[in-house]
Amino acid sequence: MDKLIIKGGRRLKGTVMISGAKNAALPLLAATLLTDATCILKNVPALSDIDTMMKILTELGKEIARTGNVVTVKSGDSKKCRAPYELVSTMRASICVLGALIAKRKRAEVSFPGGCVIGPRPIDLHLKGLKDLGADISVKGGYIIGNGSGIRGNRIYLGGHFGSSVLATANVLMAAVLARGKTIIENAACEPEIVDLAGFLKKMGAKIYGETSHRIEVVGVKKLHGATHSLISDRIEAGTYMLAAAITKGDIFLKNAVYDNLLALIDKLKEAGVRIEKRGGGIRVRYVKPLKPVDVTTLPYPGFPTDIQAQMMALMAVTDGISVITEKVYPERFIHVSELNRMGAQIVLEGPIAIIKGVKGLSGAPVMASDLRASASLVLAGLVAKGATEISRIYHLDRGYENLENKLKKIGADIKRVKE
Ligand code: EPZ
C-alpha cells in the first residue's frame, strides 16, 4: 500500500488541469447498457472507480477499450444481467446499472451495495422510482432482482429525507428513456452530472426535457443508438484545488474548471475573502488578504456540495475565528474531524454540526485516509502543516483524484508517494 508524505508551508502557484468528472463517468458508462451499438466517451479520468465500472460492464457482456482518456464500449453478449457482489460491494455507484438493465435487457440481478463510512446510504428511492415505472423488484440472496418487461411512463415523486438523490434520479432516468409513454420525475436531482447524463442520452436518441431543473420529463422511445460524448470537467476536483489555493495563500489557474458549476463554493470563498475570477477556459483563484470564517450548510445542487465539506473544513480550521459547518446531506460525514484534530485543529461536533475554532497553524502528523473526500481534506491540511504529514491508505484518494501528487507537485507542493 502506498502513502503520501507532504511537507507543508509552500504557496501553490501555476496552472492545474482539471480532469473529466468521476461522478459523470460512472452513470454515463452505465448508460451504454441502453444500446447494443458502439458508444465513445471522451475525457474519462484514470481512476480506480472507473476501472471498477468498466469491470462490471465487462461482466455484463460489454467489450471495452481504453486509449488515454477515451473509452469505447462495444456490445458483446447482451443477455447477461448479473452485477456481482465482488465488484458492487467495492463501489456503491455500481447501483446505477440497475435502471439501464431493467429497461434494456428487461432483467437485472444487481448485488445490494455495501455500507459506507460517510453514513447510511439507503437505496429506497431507487427501488421506489423503478417500481413506480412498473418494474417488478424483489430482493433475494443479497441481490436486487428486477424485471422490466412491463415498464411504462409515470409521474414519480423522488424526494427523500435529505432532498433529491443523484443516482436514484440517474437510475429512473435511464429506465424511463425506454419505457412506453411519458415520465415526469418530480424532485429530481439536477447536479451537472445529471445534466451531462441527459446530454449523452439525448445524443443516443432519448427524449428528455427539464434536466437542469428539479422536474424532468421523459418521453420513452423504442430504441437508442450509439453516440460519442465528452464528459464535463470534475467540479469536485476543481473545488478541491480552489481550496488548495486559498489554504496555501497561493495563486492557481484551474484549466477546464466550469465557473457556473461551482457557484455555491465560489460564493463562500468570496465571502471569506478569496479572489476568484472567471478566465478563458477556467478559473483563477488567488489569496489576497487574511481570510474570514464563514458558515456553510451542505445541500443538494445548486446548494453547497457535501463532497467539498471536508476540504472546506480544512480551510476553516486555519482561519482565525469561529465557523460552523452543517452537514444536511450526510449528517454523519465527519470522519475527517478526528484526523484534523490530530494535526492540531480545534473542531467540535454536535450531531450534524461542526464548530471550528480556527488555529494559527497545524502540525504534520501520521494520519489515515478513510474515504475519498475526507482524504482530500487531509492533503490540504498537510499542505499548510508545519513539518511532514504522512497519509496512509491513499487508495481512497486514487478512487477520485487523477494524478493528484503530480498535479500538486507541478504547482509547487512538496509531496511524494512512497510504499508503506
Ligand atoms: C452522489 O451519490 C455522489 N456519487 C456522491 O459523491 C455525493 O456525495 C452524493 O451524490 C451527494 O451529492 C456519485 O455521483 C457516484 P444521493 P448518491 O443519493 O447519488 C439519501 C464522492 O465523494 N438517499 O444524492 O449515492 C442518502 O443517504 C461521492 O464522489 C436516501 O435516503 O447520493 C443521502 O443522505 C460520495 N435514499 C442523500 O439521500 C435513497 O434511495 C443524498 O444521496 C438514495 C439516497
Short mmCIF file of C-alpha atoms and ligand atoms in Angstrom, two decimals:
data_model
loop_
_atom_site.label_atom_id
_atom_site.label_comp_id
_atom_site.label_asym_id
_atom_site.label_seq_id
_atom_site.Cartn_x
_atom_site.Cartn_y
_atom_site.Cartn_z
CA MET A 1 0.00 0.00 0.00
CA ASP A 2 1.17 3.50 -0.78
CA LYS A 3 1.21 6.53 1.42
CA LEU A 4 1.72 10.23 0.79
CA ILE A 5 4.34 12.36 2.53
CA ILE A 6 3.67 16.08 2.41
CA LYS A 7 5.93 18.82 3.74
CA GLY A 8 3.78 21.87 4.32
CA GLY A 9 4.33 25.59 4.05
CA ARG A 10 4.67 26.22 0.31
CA ARG A 11 2.48 28.67 -1.62
CA LEU A 12 0.93 26.92 -4.62
CA LYS A 13 1.26 28.78 -7.92
CA GLY A 14 0.61 27.91 -11.54
CA THR A 15 -1.87 26.04 -13.70
CA VAL A 16 -3.61 22.76 -12.90
CA MET A 17 -5.60 20.77 -15.48
CA ILE A 18 -8.97 19.62 -14.18
CA SER A 19 -9.89 16.12 -15.35
CA GLY A 20 -13.20 14.73 -16.52
CA ALA A 21 -15.81 14.17 -13.81
CA LYS A 22 -15.80 10.84 -11.96
CA ASN A 23 -19.44 11.31 -10.99
CA ALA A 24 -20.42 11.85 -14.62
CA ALA A 25 -18.29 8.98 -15.97
CA LEU A 26 -19.95 6.37 -13.73
CA PRO A 27 -23.61 6.88 -14.77
CA LEU A 28 -22.63 7.60 -18.40
CA LEU A 29 -20.71 4.33 -18.63
CA ALA A 30 -23.77 2.57 -17.17
CA ALA A 31 -25.93 4.26 -19.81
CA THR A 32 -24.05 2.40 -22.56
CA LEU A 33 -26.06 -0.66 -21.43
CA LEU A 34 -29.13 1.03 -23.02
CA THR A 35 -27.92 0.25 -26.57
CA ASP A 36 -26.20 -2.56 -28.45
CA ALA A 37 -24.44 -0.02 -30.65
CA THR A 38 -20.94 1.37 -30.02
CA CYS A 39 -20.52 4.33 -27.66
CA ILE A 40 -17.42 6.50 -27.29
CA LEU A 41 -16.82 8.51 -24.11
CA LYS A 42 -14.05 11.13 -24.08
CA ASN A 43 -12.34 12.98 -21.21
CA VAL A 44 -12.71 9.91 -18.96
CA PRO A 45 -10.35 10.23 -15.95
CA ALA A 46 -7.99 7.39 -14.95
CA LEU A 47 -9.42 6.40 -11.56
CA SER A 48 -9.92 3.08 -9.76
CA ASP A 49 -13.69 3.68 -9.53
CA ILE A 50 -13.86 3.96 -13.33
CA ASP A 51 -11.89 0.71 -13.62
CA THR A 52 -14.47 -0.94 -11.34
CA MET A 53 -17.36 0.26 -13.51
CA MET A 54 -15.60 -1.00 -16.63
CA LYS A 55 -15.14 -4.41 -14.96
CA ILE A 56 -18.86 -4.50 -14.15
CA LEU A 57 -19.76 -3.66 -17.77
CA THR A 58 -17.42 -6.38 -18.97
CA GLU A 59 -19.19 -8.82 -16.60
CA LEU A 60 -22.40 -7.66 -18.28
CA GLY A 61 -21.06 -8.61 -21.69
CA LYS A 62 -19.67 -5.30 -22.96
CA GLU A 63 -16.34 -5.10 -24.86
CA ILE A 64 -14.41 -2.10 -23.58
CA ALA A 65 -11.26 -0.50 -24.91
CA ARG A 66 -9.44 2.49 -23.42
CA THR A 67 -6.90 4.73 -25.21
CA GLY A 68 -5.74 7.54 -22.95
CA ASN A 69 -8.90 9.24 -21.72
CA VAL A 70 -11.12 7.82 -24.49
CA VAL A 71 -13.26 4.76 -23.67
CA THR A 72 -15.00 2.77 -26.44
CA VAL A 73 -17.83 0.48 -25.38
CA LYS A 74 -18.96 -2.19 -27.84
CA SER A 75 -21.65 -4.75 -27.42
CA GLY A 76 -20.79 -8.41 -26.88
CA ASP A 77 -23.21 -10.72 -25.12
CA SER A 78 -26.26 -8.63 -24.26
CA LYS A 79 -28.09 -11.38 -22.40
CA LYS A 80 -26.04 -11.05 -19.24
CA CYS A 81 -27.75 -9.23 -16.38
CA ARG A 82 -25.82 -10.02 -13.20
CA ALA A 83 -23.61 -7.40 -11.48
CA PRO A 84 -21.70 -9.45 -8.90
CA TYR A 85 -21.24 -8.78 -5.17
CA GLU A 86 -17.44 -8.92 -5.52
CA LEU A 87 -17.49 -5.74 -7.63
CA VAL A 88 -20.63 -3.92 -6.48
CA SER A 89 -19.64 -4.17 -2.81
CA THR A 90 -16.46 -2.19 -3.56
CA MET A 91 -18.28 0.77 -5.11
CA ARG A 92 -21.79 1.98 -4.23
CA ALA A 93 -22.19 3.81 -7.53
CA SER A 94 -22.40 0.42 -9.26
CA ILE A 95 -26.10 0.58 -8.38
CA CYS A 96 -26.63 2.83 -11.38
CA VAL A 97 -26.55 -0.13 -13.79
CA LEU A 98 -29.91 -1.25 -12.36
CA GLY A 99 -32.20 1.10 -14.28
CA ALA A 100 -30.46 0.53 -17.62
CA LEU A 101 -30.52 -3.28 -17.25
CA ILE A 102 -34.22 -3.30 -16.33
CA ALA A 103 -35.10 -1.04 -19.28
CA LYS A 104 -32.94 -2.62 -22.00
CA ARG A 105 -32.43 -6.24 -21.01
CA LYS A 106 -35.73 -6.44 -19.08
CA ARG A 107 -33.90 -8.28 -16.30
CA ALA A 108 -31.36 -7.28 -13.63
CA GLU A 109 -29.56 -9.06 -10.79
CA VAL A 110 -27.54 -6.43 -9.01
CA SER A 111 -25.86 -7.05 -5.68
CA PHE A 112 -27.10 -4.86 -2.87
CA PRO A 113 -24.49 -2.13 -2.42
CA GLY A 114 -22.37 -2.32 0.75
CA GLY A 115 -22.07 0.09 3.63
CA CYS A 116 -20.18 3.35 3.55
CA VAL A 117 -18.12 5.27 6.12
CA ILE A 118 -19.86 8.55 5.27
CA GLY A 119 -23.10 7.26 6.79
CA PRO A 120 -26.20 5.21 5.97
CA ARG A 121 -26.83 5.20 2.22
CA PRO A 122 -30.19 3.51 1.60
CA ILE A 123 -31.46 2.86 -1.95
CA ASP A 124 -35.18 3.08 -1.16
CA LEU A 125 -35.66 5.92 -3.67
CA HIS A 126 -34.01 3.93 -6.46
CA LEU A 127 -36.32 0.97 -5.86
CA LYS A 128 -39.41 3.15 -5.35
CA GLY A 129 -38.78 5.04 -8.60
CA LEU A 130 -38.25 1.86 -10.64
CA LYS A 131 -41.36 0.25 -9.12
CA ASP A 132 -43.34 3.40 -10.00
CA LEU A 133 -42.27 2.76 -13.60
CA GLY A 134 -43.85 -0.66 -13.33
CA ALA A 135 -40.70 -2.71 -12.78
CA ASP A 136 -41.11 -5.81 -10.65
CA ILE A 137 -38.43 -5.53 -7.95
CA SER A 138 -37.52 -8.02 -5.24
CA VAL A 139 -34.51 -8.76 -3.06
CA LYS A 140 -33.11 -12.30 -2.88
CA GLY A 141 -29.79 -13.64 -1.58
CA GLY A 142 -28.36 -10.14 -1.24
CA TYR A 143 -29.29 -9.30 -4.82
CA ILE A 144 -31.86 -6.89 -6.20
CA ILE A 145 -33.83 -8.82 -8.80
CA GLY A 146 -35.56 -6.60 -11.33
CA ASN A 147 -37.96 -7.46 -14.14
CA GLY A 148 -38.66 -4.71 -16.63
CA SER A 149 -41.00 -6.38 -19.13
CA GLY A 150 -43.86 -4.13 -18.02
CA ILE A 151 -42.24 -0.72 -17.60
CA ARG A 152 -44.28 2.28 -18.70
CA GLY A 153 -44.14 6.03 -18.11
CA ASN A 154 -45.47 7.52 -14.88
CA ARG A 155 -45.33 10.62 -12.68
CA ILE A 156 -42.82 9.88 -9.91
CA TYR A 157 -42.02 11.86 -6.78
CA LEU A 158 -38.34 11.17 -5.93
CA GLY A 159 -37.85 13.18 -2.74
CA GLY A 160 -36.13 11.65 0.33
CA HIS A 161 -35.31 12.73 3.90
CA PHE A 162 -32.35 14.71 2.58
CA GLY A 163 -33.93 16.01 -0.61
CA SER A 164 -33.20 14.75 -4.11
CA SER A 165 -30.95 11.79 -4.86
CA VAL A 166 -28.36 11.96 -7.66
CA LEU A 167 -28.04 8.28 -8.53
CA ALA A 168 -31.72 7.48 -7.91
CA THR A 169 -32.52 10.18 -10.48
CA ALA A 170 -29.94 8.68 -12.84
CA ASN A 171 -31.41 5.17 -12.43
CA VAL A 172 -35.01 6.28 -13.00
CA LEU A 173 -33.99 8.49 -15.94
CA MET A 174 -32.13 5.60 -17.60
CA ALA A 175 -35.16 3.34 -17.22
CA ALA A 176 -37.69 5.96 -18.33
CA VAL A 177 -35.98 6.66 -21.69
CA LEU A 178 -37.04 3.19 -22.92
CA ALA A 179 -40.36 2.99 -21.01
CA ARG A 180 -43.56 3.28 -23.04
CA GLY A 181 -45.15 6.71 -22.69
CA LYS A 182 -44.29 9.82 -20.69
CA THR A 183 -42.50 10.00 -17.32
CA ILE A 184 -42.25 13.02 -15.04
CA ILE A 185 -39.64 12.88 -12.28
CA GLU A 186 -40.59 15.35 -9.54
CA ASN A 187 -37.91 16.49 -7.04
CA ALA A 188 -35.27 15.12 -9.39
CA ALA A 189 -31.60 15.88 -8.77
CA CYS A 190 -30.21 18.48 -11.20
CA GLU A 191 -26.49 18.14 -10.49
CA PRO A 192 -24.26 18.97 -13.51
CA GLU A 193 -23.54 15.23 -13.72
CA ILE A 194 -27.27 14.55 -14.25
CA VAL A 195 -27.36 17.21 -16.96
CA ASP A 196 -24.34 15.54 -18.59
CA LEU A 197 -26.07 12.16 -18.43
CA ALA A 198 -29.19 13.61 -20.07
CA GLY A 199 -26.98 15.19 -22.74
CA PHE A 200 -25.42 11.82 -23.57
CA LEU A 201 -28.81 10.04 -23.58
CA LYS A 202 -30.22 12.65 -25.94
CA LYS A 203 -27.31 12.04 -28.31
CA MET A 204 -28.35 8.35 -28.19
CA GLY A 205 -31.85 9.37 -29.30
CA ALA A 206 -33.65 9.84 -25.96
CA LYS A 207 -36.37 12.46 -25.44
CA ILE A 208 -35.66 14.37 -22.22
CA TYR A 209 -36.73 17.86 -21.07
CA GLY A 210 -36.04 19.97 -17.98
CA GLU A 211 -32.89 18.20 -16.75
CA THR A 212 -31.43 21.46 -15.38
CA SER A 213 -34.42 21.74 -13.03
CA HIS A 214 -35.90 19.54 -10.28
CA ARG A 215 -38.66 18.38 -12.69
CA ILE A 216 -37.53 16.16 -15.54
CA GLU A 217 -39.84 14.99 -18.34
CA VAL A 218 -39.06 11.93 -20.47
CA VAL A 219 -40.95 10.54 -23.47
CA GLY A 220 -39.95 6.91 -23.91
CA VAL A 221 -38.57 5.66 -27.24
CA LYS A 222 -38.35 2.09 -28.62
CA LYS A 223 -34.59 2.02 -29.24
CA LEU A 224 -31.42 4.04 -28.63
CA HIS A 225 -28.38 4.21 -30.93
CA GLY A 226 -24.69 4.72 -30.25
CA ALA A 227 -23.13 8.11 -29.57
CA THR A 228 -19.90 9.95 -28.90
CA HIS A 229 -19.73 12.29 -25.89
CA SER A 230 -17.09 14.24 -24.00
CA LEU A 231 -17.57 14.34 -20.20
CA ILE A 232 -17.88 17.57 -18.22
CA SER A 233 -14.92 18.51 -16.05
CA ASP A 234 -14.86 17.45 -12.40
CA ARG A 235 -16.30 20.26 -10.24
CA ILE A 236 -15.36 18.47 -7.02
CA GLU A 237 -11.74 18.06 -8.12
CA ALA A 238 -11.79 21.73 -9.19
CA GLY A 239 -13.27 22.77 -5.83
CA THR A 240 -10.53 20.84 -4.02
CA TYR A 241 -7.80 22.72 -5.92
CA MET A 242 -9.58 26.06 -5.33
CA LEU A 243 -9.33 25.32 -1.60
CA ALA A 244 -5.67 24.30 -2.04
CA ALA A 245 -5.00 27.77 -3.50
CA ALA A 246 -6.80 29.50 -0.61
CA ILE A 247 -5.27 27.41 2.20
CA THR A 248 -1.67 27.82 0.90
CA LYS A 249 -2.12 31.58 0.24
CA GLY A 250 -1.49 30.71 -3.41
CA ASP A 251 -2.47 31.75 -6.92
CA ILE A 252 -3.74 28.95 -9.19
CA PHE A 253 -5.40 28.83 -12.60
CA LEU A 254 -7.76 25.82 -12.92
CA LYS A 255 -7.85 24.93 -16.60
CA ASN A 256 -11.18 23.35 -17.75
CA ALA A 257 -12.94 24.19 -14.46
CA VAL A 258 -16.53 25.37 -15.08
CA TYR A 259 -17.34 28.51 -13.06
CA ASP A 260 -21.13 28.07 -13.31
CA ASN A 261 -20.95 24.57 -11.78
CA LEU A 262 -19.22 25.89 -8.65
CA LEU A 263 -21.32 28.92 -7.68
CA ALA A 264 -22.09 27.82 -4.10
CA LEU A 265 -18.41 27.25 -3.29
CA ILE A 266 -17.30 30.43 -5.11
CA ASP A 267 -19.86 32.42 -3.12
CA LYS A 268 -18.48 31.12 0.19
CA LEU A 269 -14.83 31.61 -0.79
CA LYS A 270 -15.52 35.18 -1.88
CA GLU A 271 -17.30 35.79 1.42
CA ALA A 272 -14.14 34.52 3.18
CA GLY A 273 -12.04 36.96 1.15
CA VAL A 274 -10.57 34.83 -1.65
CA ARG A 275 -10.29 36.45 -5.09
CA ILE A 276 -11.90 34.32 -7.80
CA GLU A 277 -12.06 35.21 -11.48
CA LYS A 278 -13.62 33.50 -14.49
CA ARG A 279 -10.86 33.35 -17.09
CA GLY A 280 -10.76 31.95 -20.66
CA GLY A 281 -11.25 28.20 -20.27
CA GLY A 282 -11.03 28.15 -16.50
CA ILE A 283 -10.98 29.86 -13.10
CA ARG A 284 -8.21 31.84 -11.39
CA VAL A 285 -8.11 31.59 -7.59
CA ARG A 286 -5.91 33.94 -5.56
CA TYR A 287 -5.28 34.52 -1.90
CA VAL A 288 -5.05 38.31 -1.43
CA LYS A 289 -5.72 39.00 2.25
CA PRO A 290 -6.28 37.23 5.60
CA LEU A 291 -9.46 35.17 5.38
CA LYS A 292 -12.64 35.47 7.43
CA PRO A 293 -14.51 32.48 8.93
CA VAL A 294 -17.71 31.58 7.07
CA ASP A 295 -20.62 29.28 7.93
CA VAL A 296 -21.57 26.56 5.45
CA THR A 297 -24.58 24.24 5.09
CA THR A 298 -24.39 21.39 2.62
CA LEU A 299 -27.41 20.79 0.36
CA PRO A 300 -28.26 19.07 -2.92
CA TYR A 301 -27.22 21.05 -6.04
CA PRO A 302 -27.24 24.01 -6.55
CA GLY A 303 -26.54 24.15 -2.81
CA PHE A 304 -23.06 23.76 -1.26
CA PRO A 305 -21.74 20.30 -2.23
CA THR A 306 -21.31 17.77 0.56
CA ASP A 307 -18.28 16.44 -1.40
CA ILE A 308 -16.45 19.70 -0.65
CA GLN A 309 -17.45 19.89 3.03
CA ALA A 310 -14.33 18.19 4.44
CA GLN A 311 -11.98 20.26 2.27
CA MET A 312 -13.77 23.48 3.31
CA MET A 313 -13.36 22.41 6.93
CA ALA A 314 -9.59 22.15 6.49
CA LEU A 315 -9.54 25.79 5.33
CA MET A 316 -11.74 26.98 8.19
CA ALA A 317 -9.52 25.05 10.66
CA VAL A 318 -6.68 27.52 9.90
CA THR A 319 -8.84 30.65 9.50
CA ASP A 320 -8.88 32.90 12.54
CA GLY A 321 -12.32 32.92 14.24
CA ILE A 322 -15.30 30.59 14.67
CA SER A 323 -17.10 28.94 11.75
CA VAL A 324 -19.95 26.45 11.70
CA ILE A 325 -20.44 23.69 9.12
CA THR A 326 -23.83 21.93 8.97
CA GLU A 327 -23.99 18.66 7.03
CA LYS A 328 -27.54 18.27 5.68
CA VAL A 329 -26.91 15.58 3.07
CA TYR A 330 -24.90 13.01 5.09
CA PRO A 331 -25.38 14.06 8.72
CA GLU A 332 -22.65 11.71 9.92
CA ARG A 333 -20.00 12.70 7.32
CA PHE A 334 -17.33 13.86 9.79
CA ILE A 335 -14.80 11.04 9.86
CA HIS A 336 -12.07 13.57 8.91
CA VAL A 337 -12.59 15.61 12.11
CA SER A 338 -10.54 13.41 14.44
CA GLU A 339 -7.66 13.30 11.95
CA LEU A 340 -7.69 17.11 11.53
CA ASN A 341 -7.74 17.46 15.34
CA ARG A 342 -4.74 15.08 15.44
CA MET A 343 -2.93 17.75 13.39
CA GLY A 344 -3.84 20.44 15.92
CA ALA A 345 -7.21 21.67 14.63
CA GLN A 346 -9.93 22.60 17.14
CA ILE A 347 -13.17 21.13 15.85
CA VAL A 348 -16.12 20.06 17.99
CA LEU A 349 -19.07 18.04 16.74
CA GLU A 350 -22.71 18.45 17.78
CA GLY A 351 -24.72 15.93 15.76
CA PRO A 352 -24.73 17.11 12.09
CA ILE A 353 -22.91 20.34 13.05
CA ALA A 354 -19.16 21.01 13.31
CA ILE A 355 -17.95 24.07 15.22
CA ILE A 356 -14.48 25.08 14.08
CA LYS A 357 -12.22 27.38 16.09
CA GLY A 358 -9.51 28.49 13.68
CA VAL A 359 -5.90 27.93 14.84
CA LYS A 360 -2.70 29.76 13.87
CA GLY A 361 -1.16 26.60 12.39
CA LEU A 362 -1.32 22.83 12.10
CA SER A 363 1.48 20.36 12.73
CA GLY A 364 2.40 17.46 10.49
CA ALA A 365 1.40 14.01 11.81
CA PRO A 366 0.72 10.45 10.67
CA VAL A 367 -2.96 10.38 9.64
CA MET A 368 -5.23 7.83 8.00
CA ALA A 369 -7.39 8.29 4.90
CA SER A 370 -10.90 6.90 5.41
CA ASP A 371 -12.95 7.97 2.42
CA LEU A 372 -12.33 9.93 -0.75
CA ARG A 373 -13.19 13.50 0.32
CA ALA A 374 -12.01 13.13 3.92
CA SER A 375 -8.63 12.13 2.48
CA ALA A 376 -8.58 15.25 0.30
CA SER A 377 -9.07 17.41 3.41
CA LEU A 378 -6.02 15.74 4.99
CA VAL A 379 -3.96 16.54 1.90
CA LEU A 380 -5.00 20.21 2.18
CA ALA A 381 -4.15 20.23 5.89
CA GLY A 382 -0.78 18.64 5.11
CA LEU A 383 -0.03 21.40 2.57
CA VAL A 384 -0.11 24.02 5.34
CA ALA A 385 1.06 22.00 8.36
CA LYS A 386 4.44 22.56 9.95
CA GLY A 387 6.70 19.57 9.23
CA ALA A 388 5.76 16.34 7.47
CA THR A 389 2.31 14.76 7.25
CA GLU A 390 2.09 11.06 6.37
CA ILE A 391 -1.25 9.98 4.92
CA SER A 392 -1.80 6.23 4.76
CA ARG A 393 -4.47 4.20 2.88
CA ILE A 394 -4.37 6.61 -0.04
CA TYR A 395 -6.16 4.11 -2.28
CA HIS A 396 -9.17 6.13 -1.16
CA LEU A 397 -7.73 9.15 -2.98
CA ASP A 398 -7.00 7.16 -6.13
CA ARG A 399 -10.70 6.46 -6.42
CA GLY A 400 -11.47 10.07 -7.24
CA TYR A 401 -8.36 12.21 -7.88
CA GLU A 402 -6.41 11.65 -11.09
CA ASN A 403 -2.64 12.08 -10.76
CA LEU A 404 -3.02 14.08 -7.53
CA GLU A 405 0.56 14.25 -6.33
CA ASN A 406 1.96 15.15 -9.78
CA LYS A 407 -0.62 17.87 -10.30
CA LEU A 408 0.22 19.30 -6.85
CA LYS A 409 3.97 18.96 -7.40
CA LYS A 410 3.64 20.88 -10.68
CA ILE A 411 2.21 23.89 -8.82
CA GLY A 412 4.88 23.79 -6.12
CA ALA A 413 3.83 21.33 -3.43
CA ASP A 414 6.41 19.20 -1.59
CA ILE A 415 4.60 15.88 -1.88
CA LYS A 416 5.63 12.32 -2.70
CA ARG A 417 4.08 8.88 -2.85
CA VAL A 418 6.02 6.12 -1.13
CA LYS A 419 5.48 2.44 -0.46
CA GLU A 420 4.34 1.70 3.12
C1 EPZ B 1 -23.78 11.01 -5.36
O1 EPZ B 1 -24.03 9.86 -4.56
C2 EPZ B 1 -22.25 11.12 -5.46
N1 EPZ B 1 -21.72 9.90 -6.03
C3 EPZ B 1 -21.66 11.32 -4.06
O2 EPZ B 1 -20.26 11.57 -4.22
C4 EPZ B 1 -22.27 12.56 -3.44
O3 EPZ B 1 -21.82 12.67 -2.11
C5 EPZ B 1 -23.81 12.44 -3.44
O4 EPZ B 1 -24.30 12.20 -4.76
C6 EPZ B 1 -24.48 13.72 -2.93
O5 EPZ B 1 -24.09 14.81 -3.66
C7 EPZ B 1 -21.77 9.72 -7.36
O6 EPZ B 1 -22.29 10.52 -8.12
C8 EPZ B 1 -21.14 8.49 -7.90
P1 EPZ B 1 -27.60 10.71 -3.11
P2 EPZ B 1 -25.53 9.29 -4.40
O7 EPZ B 1 -28.46 9.57 -3.48
O8 EPZ B 1 -26.29 9.51 -5.63
C9 EPZ B 1 -30.14 9.78 0.78
C10 EPZ B 1 -17.95 11.28 -3.95
O9 EPZ B 1 -17.26 11.65 -3.00
N2 EPZ B 1 -30.78 8.74 -0.01
O10 EPZ B 1 -27.80 12.00 -3.82
O11 EPZ B 1 -25.39 7.91 -3.86
C11 EPZ B 1 -28.66 9.48 1.03
O12 EPZ B 1 -28.47 8.59 2.10
C12 EPZ B 1 -19.33 10.63 -3.68
O13 EPZ B 1 -17.63 11.40 -5.14
C13 EPZ B 1 -31.86 8.08 0.52
O14 EPZ B 1 -32.29 8.34 1.65
O15 EPZ B 1 -26.07 10.25 -3.24
C14 EPZ B 1 -28.10 10.86 1.27
O16 EPZ B 1 -28.31 11.21 2.59
C15 EPZ B 1 -19.53 10.30 -2.24
N3 EPZ B 1 -32.46 7.11 -0.24
C16 EPZ B 1 -28.94 11.73 0.33
O17 EPZ B 1 -30.11 10.99 0.03
C17 EPZ B 1 -32.00 6.78 -1.50
O18 EPZ B 1 -32.54 5.87 -2.14
C18 EPZ B 1 -28.24 12.10 -0.98
O19 EPZ B 1 -27.70 10.93 -1.54
C19 EPZ B 1 -30.91 7.47 -2.02
C20 EPZ B 1 -30.32 8.45 -1.25
#
